[in-house]
XYZ file of C-alpha atoms in Angstrom:
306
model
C 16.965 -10.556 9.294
C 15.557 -11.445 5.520
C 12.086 -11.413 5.365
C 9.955 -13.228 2.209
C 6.911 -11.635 1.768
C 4.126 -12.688 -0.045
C 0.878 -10.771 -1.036
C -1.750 -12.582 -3.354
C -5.583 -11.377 -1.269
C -6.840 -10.002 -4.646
C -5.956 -9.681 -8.073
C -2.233 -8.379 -7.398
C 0.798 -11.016 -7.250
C 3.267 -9.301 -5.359
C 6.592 -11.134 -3.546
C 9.229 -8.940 -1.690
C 12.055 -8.789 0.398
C 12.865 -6.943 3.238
C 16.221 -6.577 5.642
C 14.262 -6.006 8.918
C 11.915 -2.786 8.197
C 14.027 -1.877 4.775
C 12.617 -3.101 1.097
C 15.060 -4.528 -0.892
C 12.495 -5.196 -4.010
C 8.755 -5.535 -4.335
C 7.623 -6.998 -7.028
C 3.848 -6.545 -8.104
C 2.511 -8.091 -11.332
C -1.292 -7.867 -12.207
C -3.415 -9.004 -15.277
C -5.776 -6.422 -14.591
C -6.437 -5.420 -18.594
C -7.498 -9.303 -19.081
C -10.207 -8.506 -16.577
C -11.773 -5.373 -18.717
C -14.144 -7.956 -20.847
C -15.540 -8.864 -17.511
C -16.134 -5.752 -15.749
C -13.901 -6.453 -12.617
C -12.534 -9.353 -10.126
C -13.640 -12.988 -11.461
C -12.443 -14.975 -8.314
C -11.508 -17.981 -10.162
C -9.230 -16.245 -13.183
C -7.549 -14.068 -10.561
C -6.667 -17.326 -8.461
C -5.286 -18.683 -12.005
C -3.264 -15.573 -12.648
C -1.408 -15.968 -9.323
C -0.215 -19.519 -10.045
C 1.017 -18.088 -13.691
C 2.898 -14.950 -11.897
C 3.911 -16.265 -7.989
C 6.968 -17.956 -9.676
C 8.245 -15.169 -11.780
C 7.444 -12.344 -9.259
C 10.123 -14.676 -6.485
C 12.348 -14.572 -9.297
C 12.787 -10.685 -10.083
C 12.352 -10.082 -6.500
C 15.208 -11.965 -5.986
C 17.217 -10.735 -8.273
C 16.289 -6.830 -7.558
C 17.444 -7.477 -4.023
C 20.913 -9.090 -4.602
C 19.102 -12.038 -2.345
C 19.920 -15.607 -2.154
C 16.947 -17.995 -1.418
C 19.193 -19.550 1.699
C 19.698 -16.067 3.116
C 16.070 -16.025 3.819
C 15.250 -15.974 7.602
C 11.109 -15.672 7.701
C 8.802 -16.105 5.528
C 5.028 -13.768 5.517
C 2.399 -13.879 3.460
C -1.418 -12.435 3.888
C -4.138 -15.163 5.113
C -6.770 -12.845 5.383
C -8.923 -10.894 4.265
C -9.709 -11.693 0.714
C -11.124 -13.982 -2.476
C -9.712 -17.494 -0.930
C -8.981 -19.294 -4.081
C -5.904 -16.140 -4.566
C -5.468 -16.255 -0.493
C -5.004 -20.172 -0.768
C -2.224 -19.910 -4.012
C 0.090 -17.444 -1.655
C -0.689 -19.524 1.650
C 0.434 -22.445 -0.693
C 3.663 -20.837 -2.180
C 4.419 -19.503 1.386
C 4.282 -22.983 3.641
C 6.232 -24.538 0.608
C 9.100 -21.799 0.803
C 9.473 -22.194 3.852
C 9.269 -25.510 4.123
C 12.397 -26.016 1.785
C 13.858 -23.577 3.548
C 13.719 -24.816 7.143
C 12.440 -21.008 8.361
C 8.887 -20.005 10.141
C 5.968 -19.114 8.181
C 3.875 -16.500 9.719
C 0.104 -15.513 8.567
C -0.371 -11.706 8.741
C -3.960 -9.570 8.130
C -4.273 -7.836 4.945
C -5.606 -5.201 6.638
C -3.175 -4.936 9.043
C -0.342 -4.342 6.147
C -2.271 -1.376 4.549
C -2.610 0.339 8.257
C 1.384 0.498 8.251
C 1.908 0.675 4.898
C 2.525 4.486 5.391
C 5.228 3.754 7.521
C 7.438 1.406 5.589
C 11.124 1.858 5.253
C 10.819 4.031 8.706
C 8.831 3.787 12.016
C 5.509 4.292 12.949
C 4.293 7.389 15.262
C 1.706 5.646 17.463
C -1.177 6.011 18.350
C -2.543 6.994 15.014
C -6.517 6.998 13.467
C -6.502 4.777 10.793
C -8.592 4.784 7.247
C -8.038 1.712 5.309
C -10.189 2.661 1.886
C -9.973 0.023 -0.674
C -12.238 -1.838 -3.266
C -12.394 -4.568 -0.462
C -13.210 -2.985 2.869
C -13.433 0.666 3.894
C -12.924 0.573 7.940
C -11.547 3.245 10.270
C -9.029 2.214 13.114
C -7.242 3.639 16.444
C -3.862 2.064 16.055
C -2.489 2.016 19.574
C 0.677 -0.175 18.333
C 1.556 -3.087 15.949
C -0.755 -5.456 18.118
C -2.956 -3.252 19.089
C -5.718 -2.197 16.137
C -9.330 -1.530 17.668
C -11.256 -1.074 14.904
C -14.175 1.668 15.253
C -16.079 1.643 12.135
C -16.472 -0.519 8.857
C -18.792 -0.849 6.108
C -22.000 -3.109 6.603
C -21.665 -3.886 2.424
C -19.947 -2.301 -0.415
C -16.965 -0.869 -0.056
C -15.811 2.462 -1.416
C -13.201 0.744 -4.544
C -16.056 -1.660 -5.053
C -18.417 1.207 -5.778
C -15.990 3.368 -7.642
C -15.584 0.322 -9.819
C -19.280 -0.657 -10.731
C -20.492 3.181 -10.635
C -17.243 4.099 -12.940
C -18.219 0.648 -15.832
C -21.597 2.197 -15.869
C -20.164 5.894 -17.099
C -17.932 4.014 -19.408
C -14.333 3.238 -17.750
C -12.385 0.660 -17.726
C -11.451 -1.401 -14.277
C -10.239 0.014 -12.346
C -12.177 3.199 -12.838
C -10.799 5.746 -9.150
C -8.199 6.783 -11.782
C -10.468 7.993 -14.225
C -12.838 9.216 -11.452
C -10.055 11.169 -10.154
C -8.767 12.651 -13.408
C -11.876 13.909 -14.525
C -13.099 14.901 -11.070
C -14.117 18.677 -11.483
C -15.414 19.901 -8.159
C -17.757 22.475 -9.842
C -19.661 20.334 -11.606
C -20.304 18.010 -8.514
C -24.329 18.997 -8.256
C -25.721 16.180 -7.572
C -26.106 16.085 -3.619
C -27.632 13.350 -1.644
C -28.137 13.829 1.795
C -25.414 11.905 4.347
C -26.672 9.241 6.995
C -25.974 9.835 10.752
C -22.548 10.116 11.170
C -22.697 7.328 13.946
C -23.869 4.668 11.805
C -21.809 2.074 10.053
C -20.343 3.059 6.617
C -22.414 1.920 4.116
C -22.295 2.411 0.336
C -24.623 0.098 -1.304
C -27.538 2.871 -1.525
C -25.547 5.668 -2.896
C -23.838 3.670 -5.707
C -27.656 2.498 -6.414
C -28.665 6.204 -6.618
C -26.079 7.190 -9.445
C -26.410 3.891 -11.092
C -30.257 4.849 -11.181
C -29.134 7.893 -12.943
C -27.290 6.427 -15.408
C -29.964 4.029 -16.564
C -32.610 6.769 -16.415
C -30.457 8.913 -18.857
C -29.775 5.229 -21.191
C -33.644 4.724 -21.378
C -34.175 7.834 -22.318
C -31.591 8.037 -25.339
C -30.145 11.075 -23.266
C -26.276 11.509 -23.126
C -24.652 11.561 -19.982
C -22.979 13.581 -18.139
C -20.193 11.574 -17.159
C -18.347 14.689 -15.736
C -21.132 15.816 -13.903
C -22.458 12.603 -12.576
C -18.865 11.242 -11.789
C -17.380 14.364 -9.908
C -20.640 14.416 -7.582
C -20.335 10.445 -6.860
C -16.693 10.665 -6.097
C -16.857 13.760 -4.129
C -20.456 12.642 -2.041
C -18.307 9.402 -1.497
C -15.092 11.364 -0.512
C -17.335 13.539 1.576
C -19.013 10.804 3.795
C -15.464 8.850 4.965
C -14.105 12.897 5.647
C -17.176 13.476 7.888
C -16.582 10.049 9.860
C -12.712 10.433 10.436
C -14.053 13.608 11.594
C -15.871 12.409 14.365
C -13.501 9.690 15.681
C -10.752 12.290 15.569
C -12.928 14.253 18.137
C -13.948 11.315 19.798
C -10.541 9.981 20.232
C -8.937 13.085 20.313
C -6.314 12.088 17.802
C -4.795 14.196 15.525
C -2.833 11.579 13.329
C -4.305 10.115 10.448
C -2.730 7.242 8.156
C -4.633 6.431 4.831
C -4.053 2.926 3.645
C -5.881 1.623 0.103
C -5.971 2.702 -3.225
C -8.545 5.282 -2.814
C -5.622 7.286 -1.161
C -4.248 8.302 -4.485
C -7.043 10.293 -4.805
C -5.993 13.921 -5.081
C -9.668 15.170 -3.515
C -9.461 13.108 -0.763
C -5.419 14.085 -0.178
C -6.683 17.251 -0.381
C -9.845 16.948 2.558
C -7.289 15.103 4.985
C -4.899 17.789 5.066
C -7.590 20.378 6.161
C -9.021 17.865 8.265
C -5.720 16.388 10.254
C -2.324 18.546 11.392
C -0.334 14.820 10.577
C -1.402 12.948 8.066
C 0.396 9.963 6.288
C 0.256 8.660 2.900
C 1.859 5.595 2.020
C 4.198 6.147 -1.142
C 2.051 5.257 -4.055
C 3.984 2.029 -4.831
C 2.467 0.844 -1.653
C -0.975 2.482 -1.657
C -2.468 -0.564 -3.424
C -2.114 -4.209 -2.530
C 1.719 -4.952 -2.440
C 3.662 -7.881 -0.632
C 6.403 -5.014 1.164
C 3.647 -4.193 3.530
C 2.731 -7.352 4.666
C 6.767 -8.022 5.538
C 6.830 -4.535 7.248
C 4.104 -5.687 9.262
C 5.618 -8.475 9.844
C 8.299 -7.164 11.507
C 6.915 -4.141 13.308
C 4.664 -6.860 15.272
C 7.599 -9.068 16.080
C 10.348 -6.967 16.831
């Protein structure tokens, strides 16, 4: 079976196609350096940039996988979460594929692709904690199978990309800033320690990127430099921290000792590092699928209808 996936939730066009749980191509294209003037996502540009790129991504996708349109036998494509002018260009593209195609069209979670993403191109080991950590959600899930996600925890308003983003402008980096978090990360100089809510609650991030944004403007006011290094490694590791101290208690609660990271903030080599002290089996998705791609919404696809 051909699958035609289609990913646009964000600011990433991404089309693939898959021969049942096997990639054949995934095409991503993103216009993220056009963004820089503005500081991050501006709903309606994004939306624009996925009608520019939905045409040419099909194309190379096709033409990576040695795929005829006609061999197609499903088409998938995200319908939620995410901004709804870029949801509504893929749902679009989608029902019109497979409309001229005469083959089903089947809506599948965003979220639900980044659980399995770590799995693609083999099979799952269920059940499995999940951590889905990206700048659009950050929630924690028991994944019993394909069809059945409970989720256990989320966050009540920023989530953790969103923070590294806004936190990461203010000490100078371009979007997206976790790279440059991560690269200068420098775990001695992260001094600067808040104190963590009870684990119990809801994640919640708002306060925390409010406290180092505070400290950033204090130092600007003042004419003092900053101490990007300093400031940076304690924000990303306090952040890192507080999701490692949460999977900690579900794993005990749950008594689950398989963890699967899903999001971009899982290319961050701190928090690779806290997860393997933390969980015997841990999995990573590759990176080319850590961020928002279009192969893990076909994967999905398939692992729930199998």
């Amino acid at each position: 079976m051909y699958i035609l996936s289609i990913e646009t939730s964000c600011d990433d066009t991404s089309v693939a196609i898959l021969e049942d749980n096997k990639v054949l191509s995934c095409i991503i294209k993103n216009d993220s350096k056009q963004l820089n003037p503005f500081g991050g996502i501006v709903p309606e540009i994004v939306a624009r940039y996925h009608e520019e790129n939905i045409i040419k991504a099909l194309d190379l996708a096709l033409q990576e996988s040695n795929i005829s349109l006609n061999q197609i036998d499903k088409v998938a494509y995200t319908n939620q979460p995410g901004l709804p002018g870029s949801l509504f260009v893929g749902e679009i593209f989608a029902k019109t594929m497979a409309y001229a195609l005469d083959v089903e069209c089947v809506p599948i979670n965003h979220i639900h692709g980044h659980i399995l993403s770590p799995f693609i191109n083999s099979v799952p080991k269920y059940p499995f904690m999940s951590l889905i950590a990206s700048g659009k959600t950050t929630s924690i899930f028991l994944v019993k199978s394909a069809n059945e996600i409970i989720e256990l925890t989320k966050t009540r308003d920023d989530a953790i990309g969103e923070i590294f983003d806004k936190v990461g402008k203010a000490l100078g980096y371009d979007y997206p800033a976790g790279p440059k978090l991560d690269k200068y990360f420098d775990i001695s100089k992260a001094t600067i320690t808040p104190s963590f809510p009870p684990v119990k609650n809801d994640f919640s991030f708002s306060g925390i990127k409010n406290k180092f944004l505070s400290i950033i403007n204090s130092s600007k006011m003042k004419n003092e430099e900053i101490d990007t290094i300093t400031i940076g490694s304690s924000f990303l590791k306090y952040s890192i921290d507080l999701i490692i101290k949460k999977l900690k208690y579900y794993k005990d609660e749950y008594s689950v000792d398989c963890v699967c990271i899903g999001g971009g903030v899982a290319n961050n080599n701190y928090f690779k590092q806290e997860i393997k002290k933390l969980f015997s089996d841990s999995f990573v998705p590759e990176s080319k699928y850590s961020t928002d791609n279009a192969a893990m919404i076909g994967f999905a696809y398939y692992e729930k209808n199998k």
